[in-house]
Amino acid sequence: MKPLIYLLVNLGCISIPLLASFYPKHAFYKNWRYFFSANILITIIFVVWDIIFTKIGVWGFNQTYLTGFYICNLPIEELLFFVCIPFACVFSYFAFKYLIKNNPLEKIQRAVTYILIVVFLIIALLNYNKLYTSTTCFLTSLYLTLLAVRKVNLSYYYLSYIFILPFFFVSNGILTGSFFVEPIVWYNDAENLGVRISNIPIEDSIYGLLLIFINIHLYKYFKTKSLLKIK
């Protein structure tokens, strides 16, 4: 059972969104081509990042909880993580756009974005010697800046992110050892702030925001591009 734990975490995250994709009145499966077009590109970028950080010991994996299949020195479960989590998040975005016509975050989303840009940039600069902290905070600040310059409405991005957070804490809690003697994914605290929510490094929530926002944005891009071609 132990070698299947990480794989089961991934499957648990994607199972309900996958089934709900076939809801006939608003079927997400019809949008899968846009999601996967975006996700493949983003996964490549995050996998390269992951390979480098794994190689230099910023984080690593406990083989006890892995199936033993590796690609580019990363466990297959880690690669699936970059598909399963974004799938659940983009599905949430898709569902909220359909279900919630008046987003309560509409009026504050720009202010929230500006605050996060500044806070993440300050954290990155003050902790330039901690690789996970500085890299994650700087890239997230930079990406939010690009979206702000382009005046992208992020209200549904934030709504999807907030909605997914409890599930994120449960799944990441399992991965970081909240429910086991040893973590499935371990972190070198010399490369992060050492601030943890349960066993989860605080940087994971920022890393997750970046991963989710890029997936949603590129999904929107491919969908819009396709619809314009049809017209």
Short mmCIF file of C-alpha atoms in Angstrom, two decimals:
data_model
loop_
_atom_site.label_atom_id
_atom_site.label_comp_id
_atom_site.label_asym_id
_atom_site.label_seq_id
_atom_site.Cartn_x
_atom_site.Cartn_y
_atom_site.Cartn_z
CA MET A 1 0.00 0.00 0.00
CA LYS A 2 2.76 2.49 0.92
CA PRO A 3 4.27 2.63 -2.61
CA LEU A 4 0.89 3.77 -3.93
CA ILE A 5 0.30 6.66 -1.52
CA TYR A 6 1.56 9.53 -3.72
CA LEU A 7 -0.23 8.07 -6.73
CA LEU A 8 -3.47 7.80 -4.73
CA VAL A 9 -3.14 11.42 -3.60
CA ASN A 10 -2.99 12.48 -7.26
CA LEU A 11 -5.94 10.30 -8.20
CA GLY A 12 -7.91 11.59 -5.23
CA CYS A 13 -7.36 15.19 -6.34
CA ILE A 14 -8.49 14.61 -9.90
CA SER A 15 -11.26 12.04 -9.43
CA ILE A 16 -14.24 14.31 -8.65
CA PRO A 17 -13.36 17.03 -11.21
CA LEU A 18 -12.82 14.30 -13.80
CA LEU A 19 -16.25 12.78 -13.21
CA ALA A 20 -17.91 16.21 -13.02
CA SER A 21 -16.38 17.07 -16.39
CA PHE A 22 -19.18 15.09 -18.00
CA TYR A 23 -21.98 17.14 -16.42
CA PRO A 24 -24.22 17.46 -19.50
CA LYS A 25 -25.40 21.05 -18.97
CA HIS A 26 -21.86 22.42 -18.76
CA ALA A 27 -19.39 19.80 -19.90
CA PHE A 28 -15.75 20.51 -19.15
CA TYR A 29 -14.57 17.56 -21.22
CA LYS A 30 -15.35 19.62 -24.33
CA ASN A 31 -12.65 22.00 -23.13
CA TRP A 32 -10.04 19.38 -22.40
CA ARG A 33 -8.07 20.19 -25.58
CA TYR A 34 -7.57 23.77 -24.36
CA PHE A 35 -6.55 22.59 -20.92
CA PHE A 36 -4.05 20.01 -22.15
CA SER A 37 -2.61 22.39 -24.77
CA ALA A 38 -1.83 24.77 -21.91
CA ASN A 39 -0.90 22.17 -19.34
CA ILE A 40 1.71 20.41 -21.48
CA LEU A 41 3.68 23.62 -21.97
CA ILE A 42 3.47 24.61 -18.31
CA THR A 43 4.32 21.11 -17.09
CA ILE A 44 7.53 21.16 -19.13
CA ILE A 45 8.60 24.41 -17.43
CA PHE A 46 7.74 23.23 -13.93
CA VAL A 47 9.34 19.83 -14.50
CA VAL A 48 12.62 21.47 -15.51
CA TRP A 49 12.41 23.58 -12.35
CA ASP A 50 11.61 20.43 -10.36
CA ILE A 51 14.52 18.47 -11.84
CA ILE A 52 17.00 21.22 -10.95
CA PHE A 53 15.73 21.67 -7.39
CA THR A 54 15.66 17.92 -6.81
CA LYS A 55 19.21 17.57 -8.12
CA ILE A 56 20.60 20.29 -5.84
CA GLY A 57 18.64 19.09 -2.80
CA VAL A 58 16.06 21.84 -2.32
CA TRP A 59 13.52 19.05 -2.00
CA GLY A 60 13.38 15.32 -2.57
CA PHE A 61 11.21 12.22 -2.44
CA ASN A 62 10.83 9.29 -0.08
CA GLN A 63 11.04 6.12 -2.15
CA THR A 64 8.96 4.23 0.43
CA TYR A 65 5.84 5.96 -0.89
CA LEU A 66 6.61 5.78 -4.61
CA THR A 67 5.85 3.17 -7.25
CA GLY A 68 9.45 3.23 -8.45
CA PHE A 69 8.89 4.56 -11.96
CA TYR A 70 11.01 7.58 -12.88
CA ILE A 71 11.28 9.95 -15.83
CA CYS A 72 14.25 12.35 -15.93
CA ASN A 73 15.03 11.35 -12.34
CA LEU A 74 11.58 12.46 -11.16
CA PRO A 75 9.05 9.95 -9.85
CA ILE A 76 6.11 9.46 -12.19
CA GLU A 77 3.84 10.61 -9.36
CA GLU A 78 5.54 14.02 -9.31
CA LEU A 79 4.91 14.41 -13.04
CA LEU A 80 1.26 13.48 -12.56
CA PHE A 81 1.04 16.13 -9.85
CA PHE A 82 1.51 18.81 -12.53
CA VAL A 83 -1.46 17.44 -14.44
CA CYS A 84 -3.86 16.42 -11.66
CA ILE A 85 -3.69 19.57 -9.51
CA PRO A 86 -4.01 22.03 -12.42
CA PHE A 87 -6.84 19.94 -13.87
CA ALA A 88 -8.80 20.26 -10.62
CA CYS A 89 -8.09 23.99 -10.46
CA VAL A 90 -8.95 24.81 -14.06
CA PHE A 91 -12.12 22.75 -13.69
CA SER A 92 -13.01 24.84 -10.62
CA TYR A 93 -12.43 28.02 -12.63
CA PHE A 94 -14.62 26.64 -15.43
CA ALA A 95 -17.39 25.73 -12.97
CA PHE A 96 -17.28 29.07 -11.11
CA LYS A 97 -17.57 31.02 -14.35
CA TYR A 98 -20.80 29.10 -14.99
CA LEU A 99 -22.22 29.06 -11.46
CA ILE A 100 -21.26 32.47 -10.03
CA LYS A 101 -22.31 35.45 -12.09
CA ASN A 102 -21.41 38.10 -9.51
CA ASN A 103 -17.96 37.39 -8.20
CA PRO A 104 -17.50 38.91 -4.71
CA LEU A 105 -13.78 39.41 -5.44
CA GLU A 106 -14.41 41.55 -8.52
CA LYS A 107 -13.93 44.91 -6.79
CA ILE A 108 -10.84 44.01 -4.79
CA GLN A 109 -8.93 41.79 -7.20
CA ARG A 110 -6.67 44.56 -8.50
CA ALA A 111 -5.79 45.75 -5.01
CA VAL A 112 -5.07 42.17 -3.92
CA THR A 113 -2.81 41.70 -6.94
CA TYR A 114 -0.80 44.87 -6.24
CA ILE A 115 -0.36 43.90 -2.58
CA LEU A 116 0.81 40.39 -3.48
CA ILE A 117 3.24 41.74 -6.09
CA VAL A 118 4.92 43.97 -3.50
CA VAL A 119 4.85 41.44 -0.65
CA PHE A 120 6.27 38.61 -2.76
CA LEU A 121 8.97 40.86 -4.21
CA ILE A 122 10.05 42.04 -0.76
CA ILE A 123 10.16 38.46 0.56
CA ALA A 124 12.21 37.38 -2.46
CA LEU A 125 14.73 40.19 -2.04
CA LEU A 126 15.09 39.74 1.72
CA ASN A 127 15.62 36.00 1.30
CA TYR A 128 17.72 35.93 -1.86
CA ASN A 129 19.94 33.23 -0.30
CA LYS A 130 17.03 30.79 0.16
CA LEU A 131 16.43 29.24 -3.25
CA TYR A 132 12.86 27.97 -2.82
CA THR A 133 11.67 31.18 -1.17
CA SER A 134 13.38 33.65 -3.49
CA THR A 135 12.68 31.80 -6.74
CA THR A 136 9.01 31.15 -5.99
CA CYS A 137 8.26 34.61 -4.63
CA PHE A 138 10.14 36.43 -7.40
CA LEU A 139 8.57 34.45 -10.24
CA THR A 140 5.08 34.81 -8.75
CA SER A 141 5.56 38.54 -8.26
CA LEU A 142 6.84 38.86 -11.82
CA TYR A 143 3.95 36.87 -13.28
CA LEU A 144 1.33 38.84 -11.33
CA THR A 145 2.98 42.03 -12.57
CA LEU A 146 2.64 40.86 -16.18
CA LEU A 147 -1.03 40.07 -15.62
CA ALA A 148 -1.59 43.43 -13.92
CA VAL A 149 0.07 45.30 -16.80
CA ARG A 150 -2.19 43.46 -19.22
CA LYS A 151 -5.16 44.38 -16.97
CA VAL A 152 -6.30 40.77 -16.66
CA ASN A 153 -9.29 40.38 -14.36
CA LEU A 154 -8.08 37.86 -11.78
CA SER A 155 -11.24 37.66 -9.68
CA TYR A 156 -12.12 34.13 -10.83
CA TYR A 157 -8.48 33.08 -10.60
CA TYR A 158 -8.49 34.06 -6.93
CA LEU A 159 -11.88 32.47 -6.35
CA SER A 160 -10.65 29.17 -7.79
CA TYR A 161 -7.46 29.38 -5.75
CA ILE A 162 -9.31 30.08 -2.49
CA PHE A 163 -11.72 27.24 -3.19
CA ILE A 164 -8.93 24.77 -3.84
CA LEU A 165 -6.86 25.76 -0.79
CA PRO A 166 -8.51 23.37 1.74
CA PHE A 167 -7.99 20.46 -0.65
CA PHE A 168 -4.46 21.69 -1.25
CA PHE A 169 -3.71 21.63 2.48
CA VAL A 170 -5.08 18.10 2.82
CA SER A 171 -3.21 16.67 -0.18
CA ASN A 172 -0.01 18.57 0.54
CA GLY A 173 -0.34 17.69 4.20
CA ILE A 174 -0.27 14.03 3.24
CA LEU A 175 2.74 14.60 0.98
CA THR A 176 4.70 16.50 3.63
CA GLY A 177 4.10 13.97 6.38
CA SER A 178 1.10 15.25 8.35
CA PHE A 179 -0.38 11.76 8.45
CA PHE A 180 2.71 9.55 8.20
CA VAL A 181 5.86 8.96 10.20
CA GLU A 182 7.97 10.22 7.28
CA PRO A 183 7.17 12.77 4.57
CA ILE A 184 6.60 11.64 1.01
CA VAL A 185 8.14 14.89 -0.21
CA TRP A 186 10.84 16.39 2.01
CA TYR A 187 12.18 19.95 1.98
CA ASN A 188 15.59 21.36 2.82
CA ASP A 189 14.75 24.09 5.34
CA ALA A 190 17.98 25.89 4.53
CA GLU A 191 16.32 26.87 1.23
CA ASN A 192 12.97 28.05 2.61
CA LEU A 193 11.70 30.31 5.40
CA GLY A 194 11.10 27.41 7.75
CA VAL A 195 7.53 28.62 8.24
CA ARG A 196 5.13 25.72 7.93
CA ILE A 197 1.38 25.28 7.97
CA SER A 198 1.19 21.93 9.69
CA ASN A 199 4.10 20.31 7.80
CA ILE A 200 3.64 22.31 4.61
CA PRO A 201 6.25 24.99 3.79
CA ILE A 202 4.50 28.34 3.34
CA GLU A 203 6.22 28.65 -0.05
CA ASP A 204 4.10 25.76 -1.34
CA SER A 205 0.99 27.94 -1.26
CA ILE A 206 2.76 30.59 -3.39
CA TYR A 207 4.18 27.96 -5.73
CA GLY A 208 0.64 26.57 -6.04
CA LEU A 209 -0.76 30.01 -6.84
CA LEU A 210 1.76 30.46 -9.65
CA LEU A 211 1.07 26.98 -11.04
CA ILE A 212 -2.70 27.50 -10.94
CA PHE A 213 -2.74 31.01 -12.38
CA ILE A 214 -0.50 30.13 -15.33
CA ASN A 215 -2.64 27.10 -16.13
CA ILE A 216 -5.88 29.07 -15.99
CA HIS A 217 -4.47 31.92 -18.05
CA LEU A 218 -3.02 29.75 -20.79
CA TYR A 219 -6.21 27.66 -20.84
CA LYS A 220 -8.16 30.87 -21.44
CA TYR A 221 -5.70 31.88 -24.16
CA PHE A 222 -6.07 28.64 -26.14
CA LYS A 223 -9.84 28.63 -25.72
CA THR A 224 -10.22 32.24 -26.87
CA LYS A 225 -7.85 31.67 -29.80
CA SER A 226 -9.88 28.66 -30.92
CA LEU A 227 -13.20 30.47 -30.64
CA LEU A 228 -11.88 33.42 -32.67
CA LYS A 229 -10.82 31.03 -35.45
CA ILE A 230 -14.34 29.57 -35.58
CA LYS A 231 -15.85 33.06 -35.97
#
